[in-house]
Coordinates of C-alpha atoms in Angstrom, one line a residue:
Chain A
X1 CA -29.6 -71.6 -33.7
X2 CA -31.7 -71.2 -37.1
X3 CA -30.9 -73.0 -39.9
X4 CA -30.7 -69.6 -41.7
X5 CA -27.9 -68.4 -39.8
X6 CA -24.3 -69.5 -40.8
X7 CA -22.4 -67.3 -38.2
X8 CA -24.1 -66.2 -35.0
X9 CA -22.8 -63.3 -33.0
X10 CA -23.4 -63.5 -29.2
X11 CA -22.3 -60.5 -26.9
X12 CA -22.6 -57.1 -26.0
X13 CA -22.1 -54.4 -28.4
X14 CA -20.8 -52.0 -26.1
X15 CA -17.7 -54.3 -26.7
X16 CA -17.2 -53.1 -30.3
X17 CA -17.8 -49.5 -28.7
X18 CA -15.1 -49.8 -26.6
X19 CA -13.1 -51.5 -29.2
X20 CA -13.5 -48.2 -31.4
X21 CA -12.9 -46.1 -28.4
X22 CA -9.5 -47.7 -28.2
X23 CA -8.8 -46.8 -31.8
X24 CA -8.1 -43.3 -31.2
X25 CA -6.6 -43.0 -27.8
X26 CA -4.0 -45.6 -29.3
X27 CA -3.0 -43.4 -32.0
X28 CA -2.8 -40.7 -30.2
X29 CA -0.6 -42.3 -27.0
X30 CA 2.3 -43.2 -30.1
X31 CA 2.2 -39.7 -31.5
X32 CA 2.7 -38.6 -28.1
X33 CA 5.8 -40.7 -27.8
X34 CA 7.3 -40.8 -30.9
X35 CA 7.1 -36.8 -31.2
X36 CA 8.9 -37.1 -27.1
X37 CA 11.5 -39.4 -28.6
X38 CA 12.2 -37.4 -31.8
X39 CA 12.4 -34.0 -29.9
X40 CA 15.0 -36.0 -27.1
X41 CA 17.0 -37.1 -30.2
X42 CA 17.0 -33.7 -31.5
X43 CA 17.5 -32.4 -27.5
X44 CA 18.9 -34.5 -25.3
X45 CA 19.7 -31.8 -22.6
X46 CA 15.6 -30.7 -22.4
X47 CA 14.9 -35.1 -22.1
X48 CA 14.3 -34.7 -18.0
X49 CA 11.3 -31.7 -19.0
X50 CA 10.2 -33.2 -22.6
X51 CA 9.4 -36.8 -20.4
X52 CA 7.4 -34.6 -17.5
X53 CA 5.4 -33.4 -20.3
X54 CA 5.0 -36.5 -22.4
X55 CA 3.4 -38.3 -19.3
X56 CA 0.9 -35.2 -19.0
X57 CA 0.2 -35.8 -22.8
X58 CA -0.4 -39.6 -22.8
X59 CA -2.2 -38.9 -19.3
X60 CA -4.5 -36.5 -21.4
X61 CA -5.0 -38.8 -24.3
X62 CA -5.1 -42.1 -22.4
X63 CA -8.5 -40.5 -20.6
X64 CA -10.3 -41.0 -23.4
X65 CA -9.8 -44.6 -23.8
X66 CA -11.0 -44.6 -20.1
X67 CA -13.9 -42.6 -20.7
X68 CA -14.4 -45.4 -23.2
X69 CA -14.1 -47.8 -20.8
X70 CA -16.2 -46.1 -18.5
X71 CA -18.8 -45.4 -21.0
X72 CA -20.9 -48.7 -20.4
X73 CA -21.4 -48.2 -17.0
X74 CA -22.6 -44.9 -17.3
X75 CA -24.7 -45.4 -20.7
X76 CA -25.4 -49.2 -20.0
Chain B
X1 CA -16.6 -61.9 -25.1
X2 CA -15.0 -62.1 -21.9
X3 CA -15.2 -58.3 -21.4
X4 CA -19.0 -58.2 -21.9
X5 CA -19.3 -61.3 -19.5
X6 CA -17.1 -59.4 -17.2
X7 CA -19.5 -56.4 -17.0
X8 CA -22.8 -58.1 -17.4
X9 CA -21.9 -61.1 -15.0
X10 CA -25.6 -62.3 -13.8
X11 CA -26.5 -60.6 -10.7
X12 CA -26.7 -62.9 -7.3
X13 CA -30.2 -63.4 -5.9
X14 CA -31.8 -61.4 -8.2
X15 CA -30.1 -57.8 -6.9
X16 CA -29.0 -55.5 -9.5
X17 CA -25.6 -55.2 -11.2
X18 CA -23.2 -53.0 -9.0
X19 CA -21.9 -49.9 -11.2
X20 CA -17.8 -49.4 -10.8
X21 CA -18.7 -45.7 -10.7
X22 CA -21.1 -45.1 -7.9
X23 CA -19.7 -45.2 -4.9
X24 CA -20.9 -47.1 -1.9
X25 CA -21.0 -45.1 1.5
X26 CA -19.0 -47.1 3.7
X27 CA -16.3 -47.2 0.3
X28 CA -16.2 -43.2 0.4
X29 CA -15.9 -43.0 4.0
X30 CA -13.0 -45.2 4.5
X31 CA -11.2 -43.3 1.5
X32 CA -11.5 -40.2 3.2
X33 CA -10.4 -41.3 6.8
X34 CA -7.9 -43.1 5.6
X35 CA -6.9 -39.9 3.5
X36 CA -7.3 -37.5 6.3
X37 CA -5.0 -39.8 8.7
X38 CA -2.1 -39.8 6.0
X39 CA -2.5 -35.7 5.3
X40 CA -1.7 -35.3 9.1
X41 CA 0.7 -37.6 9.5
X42 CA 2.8 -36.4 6.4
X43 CA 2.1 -32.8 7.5
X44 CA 2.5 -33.0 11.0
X45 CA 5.5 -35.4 11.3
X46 CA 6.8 -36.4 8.2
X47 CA 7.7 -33.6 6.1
X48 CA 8.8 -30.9 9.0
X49 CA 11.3 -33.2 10.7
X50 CA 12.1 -34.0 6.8
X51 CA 12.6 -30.1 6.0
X52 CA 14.5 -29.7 9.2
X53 CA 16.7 -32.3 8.6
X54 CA 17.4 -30.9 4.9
X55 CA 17.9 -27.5 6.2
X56 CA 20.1 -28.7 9.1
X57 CA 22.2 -30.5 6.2
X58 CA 22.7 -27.9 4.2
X59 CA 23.7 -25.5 7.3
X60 CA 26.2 -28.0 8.4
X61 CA 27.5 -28.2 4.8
X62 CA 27.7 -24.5 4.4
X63 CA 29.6 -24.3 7.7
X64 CA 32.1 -26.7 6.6
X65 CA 32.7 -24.4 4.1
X66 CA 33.1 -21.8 5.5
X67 CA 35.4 -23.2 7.4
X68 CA 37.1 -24.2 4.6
X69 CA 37.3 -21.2 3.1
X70 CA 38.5 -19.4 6.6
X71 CA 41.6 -21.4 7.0
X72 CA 42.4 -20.6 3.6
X73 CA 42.1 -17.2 3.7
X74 CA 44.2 -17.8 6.9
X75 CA 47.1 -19.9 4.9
X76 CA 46.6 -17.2 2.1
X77 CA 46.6 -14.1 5.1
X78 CA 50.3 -16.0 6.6
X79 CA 51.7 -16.4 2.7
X80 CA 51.0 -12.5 2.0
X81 CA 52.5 -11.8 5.4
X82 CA 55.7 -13.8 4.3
X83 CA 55.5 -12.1 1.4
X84 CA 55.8 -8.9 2.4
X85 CA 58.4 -9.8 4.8
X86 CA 60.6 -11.1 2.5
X87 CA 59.7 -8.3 0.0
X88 CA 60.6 -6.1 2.8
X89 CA 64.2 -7.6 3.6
X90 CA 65.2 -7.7 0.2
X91 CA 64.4 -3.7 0.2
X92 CA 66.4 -3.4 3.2
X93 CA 69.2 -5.7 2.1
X94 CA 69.5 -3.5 -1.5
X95 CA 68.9 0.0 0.8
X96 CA 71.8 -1.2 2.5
X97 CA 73.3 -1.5 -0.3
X98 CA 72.5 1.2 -2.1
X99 CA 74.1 3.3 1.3
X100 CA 76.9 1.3 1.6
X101 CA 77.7 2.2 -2.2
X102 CA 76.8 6.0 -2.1
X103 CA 78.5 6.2 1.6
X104 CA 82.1 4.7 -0.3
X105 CA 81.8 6.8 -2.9
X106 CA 81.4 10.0 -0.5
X107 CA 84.3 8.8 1.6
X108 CA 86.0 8.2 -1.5
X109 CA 85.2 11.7 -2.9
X110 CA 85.5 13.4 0.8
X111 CA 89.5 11.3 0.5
X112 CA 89.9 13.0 -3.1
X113 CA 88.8 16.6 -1.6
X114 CA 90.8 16.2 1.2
X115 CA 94.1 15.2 -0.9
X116 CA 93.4 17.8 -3.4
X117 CA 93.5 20.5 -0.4
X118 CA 96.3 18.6 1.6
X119 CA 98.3 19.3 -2.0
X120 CA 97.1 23.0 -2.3
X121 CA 97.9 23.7 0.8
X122 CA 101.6 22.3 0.7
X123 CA 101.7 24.5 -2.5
X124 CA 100.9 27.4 -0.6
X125 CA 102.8 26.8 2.7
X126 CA 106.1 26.2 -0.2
X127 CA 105.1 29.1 -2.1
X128 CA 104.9 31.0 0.9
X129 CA 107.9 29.7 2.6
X130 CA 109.6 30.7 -0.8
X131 CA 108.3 33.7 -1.2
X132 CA 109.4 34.5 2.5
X133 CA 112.5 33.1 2.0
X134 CA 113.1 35.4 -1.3
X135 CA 112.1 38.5 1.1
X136 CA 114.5 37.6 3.4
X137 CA 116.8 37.0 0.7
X138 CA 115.9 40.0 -0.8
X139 CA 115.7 42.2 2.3
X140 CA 119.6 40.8 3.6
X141 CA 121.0 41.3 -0.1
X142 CA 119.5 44.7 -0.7
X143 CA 121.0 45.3 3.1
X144 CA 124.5 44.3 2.0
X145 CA 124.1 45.1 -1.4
X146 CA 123.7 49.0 0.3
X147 CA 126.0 48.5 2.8
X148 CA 128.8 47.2 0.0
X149 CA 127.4 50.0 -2.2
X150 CA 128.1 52.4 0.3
X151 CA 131.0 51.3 1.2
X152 CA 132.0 51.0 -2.6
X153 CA 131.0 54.4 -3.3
X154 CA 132.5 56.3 -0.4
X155 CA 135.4 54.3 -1.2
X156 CA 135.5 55.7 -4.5
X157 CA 133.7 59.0 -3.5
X158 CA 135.6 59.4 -0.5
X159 CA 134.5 61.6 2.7
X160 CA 131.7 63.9 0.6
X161 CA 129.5 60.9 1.4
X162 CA 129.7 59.7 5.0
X163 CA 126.6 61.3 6.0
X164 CA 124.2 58.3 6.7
X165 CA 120.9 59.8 5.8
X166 CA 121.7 61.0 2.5
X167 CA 123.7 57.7 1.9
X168 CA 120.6 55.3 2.6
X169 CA 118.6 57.7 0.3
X170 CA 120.5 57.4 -2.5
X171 CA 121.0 53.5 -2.4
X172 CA 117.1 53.1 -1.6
X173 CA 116.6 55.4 -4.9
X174 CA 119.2 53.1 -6.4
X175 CA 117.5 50.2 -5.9
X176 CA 113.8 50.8 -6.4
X177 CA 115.8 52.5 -10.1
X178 CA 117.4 48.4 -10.2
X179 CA 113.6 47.3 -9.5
X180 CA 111.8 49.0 -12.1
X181 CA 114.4 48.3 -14.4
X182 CA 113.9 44.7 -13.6
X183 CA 110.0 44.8 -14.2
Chain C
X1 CA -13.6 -64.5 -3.4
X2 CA -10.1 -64.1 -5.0
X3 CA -11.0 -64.5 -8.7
X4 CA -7.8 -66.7 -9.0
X5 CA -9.9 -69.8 -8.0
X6 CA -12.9 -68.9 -9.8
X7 CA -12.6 -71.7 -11.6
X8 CA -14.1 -74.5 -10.0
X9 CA -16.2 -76.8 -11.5
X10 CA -15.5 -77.9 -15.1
X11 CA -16.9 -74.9 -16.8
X12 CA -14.2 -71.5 -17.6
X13 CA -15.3 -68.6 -15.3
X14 CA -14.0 -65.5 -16.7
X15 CA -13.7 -62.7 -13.5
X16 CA -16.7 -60.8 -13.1
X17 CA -17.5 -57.1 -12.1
X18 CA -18.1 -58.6 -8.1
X19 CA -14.6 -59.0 -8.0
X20 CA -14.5 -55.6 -7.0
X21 CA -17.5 -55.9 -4.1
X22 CA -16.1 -58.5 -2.0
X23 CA -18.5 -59.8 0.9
X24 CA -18.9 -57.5 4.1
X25 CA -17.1 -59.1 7.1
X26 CA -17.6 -56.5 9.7
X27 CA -20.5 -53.6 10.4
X28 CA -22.0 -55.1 7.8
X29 CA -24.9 -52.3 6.6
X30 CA -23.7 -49.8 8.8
X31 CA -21.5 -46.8 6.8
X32 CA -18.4 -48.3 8.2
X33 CA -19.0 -51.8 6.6
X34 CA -15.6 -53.5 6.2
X35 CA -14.8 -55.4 3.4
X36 CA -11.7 -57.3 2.1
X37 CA -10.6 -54.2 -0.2
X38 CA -11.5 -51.8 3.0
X39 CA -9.5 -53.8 4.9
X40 CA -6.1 -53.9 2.2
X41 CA -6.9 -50.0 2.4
X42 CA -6.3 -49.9 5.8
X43 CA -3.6 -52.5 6.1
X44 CA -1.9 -49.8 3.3
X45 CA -2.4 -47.3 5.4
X46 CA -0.1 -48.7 8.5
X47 CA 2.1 -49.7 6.2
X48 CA 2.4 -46.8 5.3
X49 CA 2.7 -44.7 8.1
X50 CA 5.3 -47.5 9.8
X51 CA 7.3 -47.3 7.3
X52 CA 7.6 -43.5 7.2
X53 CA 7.7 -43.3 11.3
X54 CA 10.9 -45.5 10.5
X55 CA 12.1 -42.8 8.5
X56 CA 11.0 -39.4 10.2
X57 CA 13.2 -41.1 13.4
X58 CA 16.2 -41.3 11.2
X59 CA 15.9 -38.1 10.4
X60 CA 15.1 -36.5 13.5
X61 CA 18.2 -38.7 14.8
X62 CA 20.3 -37.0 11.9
X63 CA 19.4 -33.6 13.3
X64 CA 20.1 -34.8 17.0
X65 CA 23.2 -35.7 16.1
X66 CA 24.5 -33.7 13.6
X67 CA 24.9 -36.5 11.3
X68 CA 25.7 -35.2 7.6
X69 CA 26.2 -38.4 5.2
X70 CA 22.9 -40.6 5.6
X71 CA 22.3 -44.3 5.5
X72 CA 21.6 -46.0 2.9
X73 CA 17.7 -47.0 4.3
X74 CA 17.5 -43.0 5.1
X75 CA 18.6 -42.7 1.5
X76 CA 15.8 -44.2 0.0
X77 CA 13.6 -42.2 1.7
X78 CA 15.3 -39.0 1.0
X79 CA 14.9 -39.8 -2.3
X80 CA 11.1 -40.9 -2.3
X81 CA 10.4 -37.8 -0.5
X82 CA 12.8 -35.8 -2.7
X83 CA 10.9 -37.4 -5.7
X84 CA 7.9 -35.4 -4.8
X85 CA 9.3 -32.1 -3.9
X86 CA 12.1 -31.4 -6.3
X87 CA 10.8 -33.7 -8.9
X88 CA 7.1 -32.6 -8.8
X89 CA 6.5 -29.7 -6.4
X90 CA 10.0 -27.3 -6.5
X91 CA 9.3 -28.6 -10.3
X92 CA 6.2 -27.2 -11.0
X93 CA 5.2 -24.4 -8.7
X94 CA 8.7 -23.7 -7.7
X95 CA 9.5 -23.1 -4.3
X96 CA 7.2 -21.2 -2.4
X97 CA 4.0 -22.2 -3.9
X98 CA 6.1 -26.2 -3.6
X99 CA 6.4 -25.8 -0.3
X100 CA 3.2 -24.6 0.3
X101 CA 1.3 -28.0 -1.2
X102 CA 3.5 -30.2 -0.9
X103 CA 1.8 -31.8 2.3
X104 CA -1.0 -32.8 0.3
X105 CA 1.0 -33.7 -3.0
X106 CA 3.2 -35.8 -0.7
X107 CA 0.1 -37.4 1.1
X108 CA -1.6 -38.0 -2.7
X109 CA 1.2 -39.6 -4.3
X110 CA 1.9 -42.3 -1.4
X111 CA -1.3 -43.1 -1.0
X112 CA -2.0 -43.9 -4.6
X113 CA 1.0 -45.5 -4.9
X114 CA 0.4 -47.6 -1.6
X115 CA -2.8 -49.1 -2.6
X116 CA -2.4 -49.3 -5.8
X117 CA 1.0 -51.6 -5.2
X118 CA -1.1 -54.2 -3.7
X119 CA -3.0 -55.1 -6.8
X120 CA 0.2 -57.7 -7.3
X121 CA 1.3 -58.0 -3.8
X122 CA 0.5 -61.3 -2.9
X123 CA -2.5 -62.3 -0.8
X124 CA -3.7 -58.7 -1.4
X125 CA -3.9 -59.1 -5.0
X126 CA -6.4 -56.7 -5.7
X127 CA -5.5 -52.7 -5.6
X128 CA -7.0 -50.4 -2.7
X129 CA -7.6 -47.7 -5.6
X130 CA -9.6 -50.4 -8.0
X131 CA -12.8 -49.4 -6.2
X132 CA -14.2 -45.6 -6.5
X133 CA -13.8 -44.5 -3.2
X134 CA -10.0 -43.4 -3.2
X135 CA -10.0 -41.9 -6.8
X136 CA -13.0 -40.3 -6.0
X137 CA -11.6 -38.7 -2.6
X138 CA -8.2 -37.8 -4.2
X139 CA -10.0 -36.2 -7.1
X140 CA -12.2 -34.0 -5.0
X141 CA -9.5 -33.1 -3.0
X142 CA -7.6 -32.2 -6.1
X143 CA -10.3 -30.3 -7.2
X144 CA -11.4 -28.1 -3.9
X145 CA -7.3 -27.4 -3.7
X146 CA -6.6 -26.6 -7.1
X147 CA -10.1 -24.1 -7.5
X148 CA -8.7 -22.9 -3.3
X149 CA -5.3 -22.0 -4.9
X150 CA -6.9 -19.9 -8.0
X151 CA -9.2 -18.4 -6.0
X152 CA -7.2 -17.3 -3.1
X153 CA -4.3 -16.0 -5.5
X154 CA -7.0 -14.3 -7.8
X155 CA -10.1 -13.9 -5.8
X156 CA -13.4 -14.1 -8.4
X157 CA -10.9 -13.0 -11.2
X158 CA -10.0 -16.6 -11.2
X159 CA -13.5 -17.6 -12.3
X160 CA -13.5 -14.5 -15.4
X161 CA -9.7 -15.6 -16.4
X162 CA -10.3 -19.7 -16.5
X163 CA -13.8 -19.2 -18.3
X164 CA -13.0 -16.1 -20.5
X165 CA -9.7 -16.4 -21.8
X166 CA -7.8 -13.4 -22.5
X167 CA -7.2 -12.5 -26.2
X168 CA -10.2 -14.3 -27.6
X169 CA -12.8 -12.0 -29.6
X170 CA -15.8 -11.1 -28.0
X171 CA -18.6 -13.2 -29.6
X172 CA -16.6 -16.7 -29.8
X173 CA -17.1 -16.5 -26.0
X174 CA -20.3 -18.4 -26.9
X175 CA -18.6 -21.3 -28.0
X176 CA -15.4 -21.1 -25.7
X177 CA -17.4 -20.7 -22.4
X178 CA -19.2 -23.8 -22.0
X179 CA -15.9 -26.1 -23.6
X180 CA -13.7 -24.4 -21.3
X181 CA -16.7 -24.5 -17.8
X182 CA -16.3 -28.0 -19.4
X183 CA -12.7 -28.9 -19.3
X184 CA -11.4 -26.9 -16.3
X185 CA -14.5 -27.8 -14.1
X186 CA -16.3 -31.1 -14.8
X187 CA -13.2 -32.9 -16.8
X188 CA -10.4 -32.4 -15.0
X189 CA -11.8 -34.1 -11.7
X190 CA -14.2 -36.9 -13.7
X191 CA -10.7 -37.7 -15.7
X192 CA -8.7 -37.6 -12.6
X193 CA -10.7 -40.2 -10.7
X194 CA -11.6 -42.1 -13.7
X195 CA -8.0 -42.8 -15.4
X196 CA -6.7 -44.1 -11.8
X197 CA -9.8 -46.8 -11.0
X198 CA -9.8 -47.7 -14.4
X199 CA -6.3 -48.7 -14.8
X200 CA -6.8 -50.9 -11.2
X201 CA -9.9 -51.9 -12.7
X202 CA -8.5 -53.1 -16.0
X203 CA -5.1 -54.4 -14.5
X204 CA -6.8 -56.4 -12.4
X205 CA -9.2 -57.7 -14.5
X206 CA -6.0 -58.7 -17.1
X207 CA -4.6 -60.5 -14.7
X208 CA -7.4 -62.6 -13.2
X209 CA -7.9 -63.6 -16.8
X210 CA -4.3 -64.9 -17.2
X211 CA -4.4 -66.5 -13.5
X212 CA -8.2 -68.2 -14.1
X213 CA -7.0 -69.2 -17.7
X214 CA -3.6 -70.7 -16.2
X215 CA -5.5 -72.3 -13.5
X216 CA -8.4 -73.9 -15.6
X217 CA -5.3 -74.8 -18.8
X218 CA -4.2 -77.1 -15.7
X219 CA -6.4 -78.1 -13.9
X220 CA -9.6 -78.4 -15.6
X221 CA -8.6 -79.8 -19.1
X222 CA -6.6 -82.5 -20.5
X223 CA -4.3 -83.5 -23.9
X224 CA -2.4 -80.6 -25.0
X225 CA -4.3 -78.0 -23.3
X226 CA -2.2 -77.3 -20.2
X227 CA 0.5 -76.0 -23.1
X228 CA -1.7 -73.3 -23.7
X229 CA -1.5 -72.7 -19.3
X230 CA 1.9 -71.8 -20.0
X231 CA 1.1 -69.4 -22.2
X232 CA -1.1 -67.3 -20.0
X233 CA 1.0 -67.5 -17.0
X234 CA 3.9 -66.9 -19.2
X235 CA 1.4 -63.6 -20.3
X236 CA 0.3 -63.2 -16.3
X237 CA 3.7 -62.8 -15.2
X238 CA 3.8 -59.9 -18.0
X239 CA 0.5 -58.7 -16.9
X240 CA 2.0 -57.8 -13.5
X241 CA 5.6 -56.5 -14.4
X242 CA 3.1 -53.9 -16.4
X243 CA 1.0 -53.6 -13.7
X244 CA 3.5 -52.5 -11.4
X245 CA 4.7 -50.1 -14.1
X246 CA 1.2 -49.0 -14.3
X247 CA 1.0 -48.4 -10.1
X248 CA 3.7 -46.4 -10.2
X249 CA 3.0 -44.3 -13.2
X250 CA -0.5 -43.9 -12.5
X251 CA 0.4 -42.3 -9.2
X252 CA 3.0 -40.2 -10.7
X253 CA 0.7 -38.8 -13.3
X254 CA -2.1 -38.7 -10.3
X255 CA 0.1 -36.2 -8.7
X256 CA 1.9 -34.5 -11.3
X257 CA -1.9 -33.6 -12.8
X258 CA -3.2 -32.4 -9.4
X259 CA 0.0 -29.9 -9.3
X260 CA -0.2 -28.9 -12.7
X261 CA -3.8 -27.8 -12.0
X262 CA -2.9 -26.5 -9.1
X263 CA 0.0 -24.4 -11.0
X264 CA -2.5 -23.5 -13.8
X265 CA -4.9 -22.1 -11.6
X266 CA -1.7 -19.9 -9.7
X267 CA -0.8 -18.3 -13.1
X268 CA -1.3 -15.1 -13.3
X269 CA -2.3 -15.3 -17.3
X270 CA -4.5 -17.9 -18.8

């Protein structure tokens, strides 16, 4: 360690990429839900259809934080 | 860290890092055999006796009902025929009635008719008998009433008038004169 | 070899990536190589078909003897089987086209489930689907089916409807071409295959850290350290209530994508 350096930062970067990746996907999974929950609320008749499609939707947006996942093997 | 350790973990003897994405032969060769056992299985075995037992379900089910629904079209069938017997008696019973009522009053009218003629008729056979009666009455006075006439008048006449044929002449005259007076 | 231990000498070993490439023990470099995970596969596999023997003889044994009211064992398979074809199939692509694919969905969803299950089964501990093989199999399948289904409905009209949507003007075709070649024909199977192995991948990577941790909090330190060995089993045993969660979800949404494809591509309007 140099005597320069007061905080030293071992690792991978690809870390903080996936970190990011996260970010999004994240958002995007609680949109999908809250929106699911709110429309139930508002019709709870339509709740069997309204859940089918909310796991399409998170299935759909929780690629991407895959993709992120995936994204150092591919790149690294 | 721990994820970057977990993906750049030092190789063994030197080989290089295995990627998660590329797939080893033997890897995609067991996938598949193992998939193409478990297709024909579920589609060979599984799901027909599966359907089969579903349909076979439902069949028994709907036969069930239908028997259900025969023996009450049967229980319904014997109440409508009950019904209409019923219905049917009670239209005899007020027929019966109805005759029985209209027949009275027929006998009862046929009773008035006949009393009513048994009465005219007595009327007639009295007014007849009286009548007849008077006739005879009539016939044996105006006979004696002649005869003592006659007998009056050739008493007061005398012998002028014994001749019979000019006698019942006159009285006849005489009388039918007594009639017409009368009307 | 099971990660759990991999902790051994004094040092914390956090799991690494040849978690997933267990040592050959049979055919070794032949194409049939057989490895622990190959082996849990195939263990899966007679589970699975066992299991559903048991089931198919029930319900040939209904039919034989006119039985109406089922069991409760039968039940439970009534109502995993029903799960796919009214639930997913009759759902989706309603009956005709349901019936018509649900063989395959039925085969897809058990299998995924199956070996995905075993990443917290004890003594298997690692899930069937966490290496590329099955995801990549299933995907392809999904793929060839759903691409069979548009084209056999729609003959090369299934090609000009996915790539040229109807009611899009003329020159934007330049830019909604390629995203849509993209999405329909290289996403949708990448995705497919990729969510699956990398929720094994990541599940089982979660909990070999909480296991390790717990083990090495124990076992390997002293003072108040073990305290925090409570913490991460506390957060292991967490790790594989989700992770059951996450097998059965994961082969839900497996299927349910594979029929929606398959339903997208049997539409008659894009």
């Amino acid at each position: 360690m140099d005597a320069v350096n007061i905080a030293e930062l071992t690792g991978n970067i690809a870390v903080v990429g996936y970190g990011l990746a996260a970010i999004g996907p994240g958002i995007g999974v609680g949109l999908v839900v809250s929106k699911t929950i709110e429309s139930i609320a508002r019709q709870p008749e339509l709740a069997g259809r309204l859940q089918v499609t909310m796991w399409l939707g998170i299935a759909f947006t929780e690629a991407l934080a895959l993709i992120g996942l995936a994204t150092p093997f591919i790149f690294g | 860290m721990m994820i970057t350790r977990i993906f750049a973990a030092t190789a063994p003897e030197g080989g290089e890092l295995p990627n998660p994405l590329l797939p080893a032969d033997y890897d995609i060769i067991w996938s598949s055999v193992i998939f193409v056992i478990l297709l024909t299985f579920f589609w060979i075995r599984v799901l027909p006796s599966f359907k089969k037992m579903l349909d076979e379900r439902a069949q028994a089910i709907e036969g069930r009902l239908a028997e259900a629904e025969a023996a009450q079209k049967a229980a319904e069938e014997r109440t409508a025929l009950v019904e209409a017997e019923q219905a049917q008696l009670r239209a005899e019973s007020s027929s019966i009635r109805e005759e029985a009522r209209s027949e009275g009053a027929a006998i009862l009218a046929e009773l008035k008719q006949q009393a009513a003629q048994d009465a005219e008729r007595m009327v007639e056979v009295t007014k007849a008998s009286l009548s007849a009666e008077r006739d005879a009455a009539s016939n044996a006075l105006r006979a004696e009433v002649g005869a003592l006439a006659i007998e009056l008048a050739s008493r007061i006449v005398g012998e002028k008038l014994k001749d019979d044929a000019v006698a019942n002449r006159v009285v006849d005259e005489f009388i039918s004169e007594l009639e017409g007076k009368k009307v | 070899m099971l990660g759990l231990f991999a902790a051994e000498d004094g040092e914390y070993k956090p799991p690494t990536i040849y978690e997933f490439y267990p040592p050959a023990f049979l055919f070794e470099g032949t194409p049939f190589e057989l490895n622990r995970i190959m082996m849990i596969r195939l263990i899966v596999m007679v589970a699975i078909i066992v299991l559903f023997w048991v089931w198919t003889s029930k319900f040939n044994k209904a039919v034989k003897t006119g039985n109406v009211v089922p069991g409760r064992f039968q039940l439970l398979g009534e109502m995993a089987l029903n799960f796919i074809r009214k639930g997913i199939a009759h759902d989706q692509l309603g009956e005709k086209d349901g019936e018509r694919f649900l063989p395959l969905l039925t085969t897809i969803f058990f299998m995924v489930f199956g070996m995905n299950i075993t990443g917290v089964i004890p003594f298997a501990n690692i899930a069937g689907t966490s290496v590329i093989g099955v995801p990549l199999v299933l995907a392809a399948v999904a793929y060839v089916t759903f691409i069979y289904a548009g084209v056999r409905k729609h003959g090369v009209r299934f090609f000009t409807n996915a790539l040229f949507p109807a009611g899009v003007p003329k020159p934007f075709y330049v830019l909604v071409t390629p995203i849509e070649l993209l999405s329909t024909f290289i996403l949708r199977p990448v995705t497919l295959a990729l969510r699956l192995l990398m929720n094994m991948i990541a599940g089982h990577l979660l909990l070999v850290l909480c296991f390790s941790a717990t083990h090495f909090f124990f076992f390997q330190t002293d003072g108040l350290f073990p305290l925090f060995g409570a913490g991460t089993l506390v957060a292991g045993f967490l790790v594989t209530l989700f992770e059951i969660l996450v097998s059965t979800l994961q082969a839900y949404v497996f299927t349910l994508l594979t029929t929606v494809y398959i339903q997208l591509a049997l539409a008659d309007e894009h």
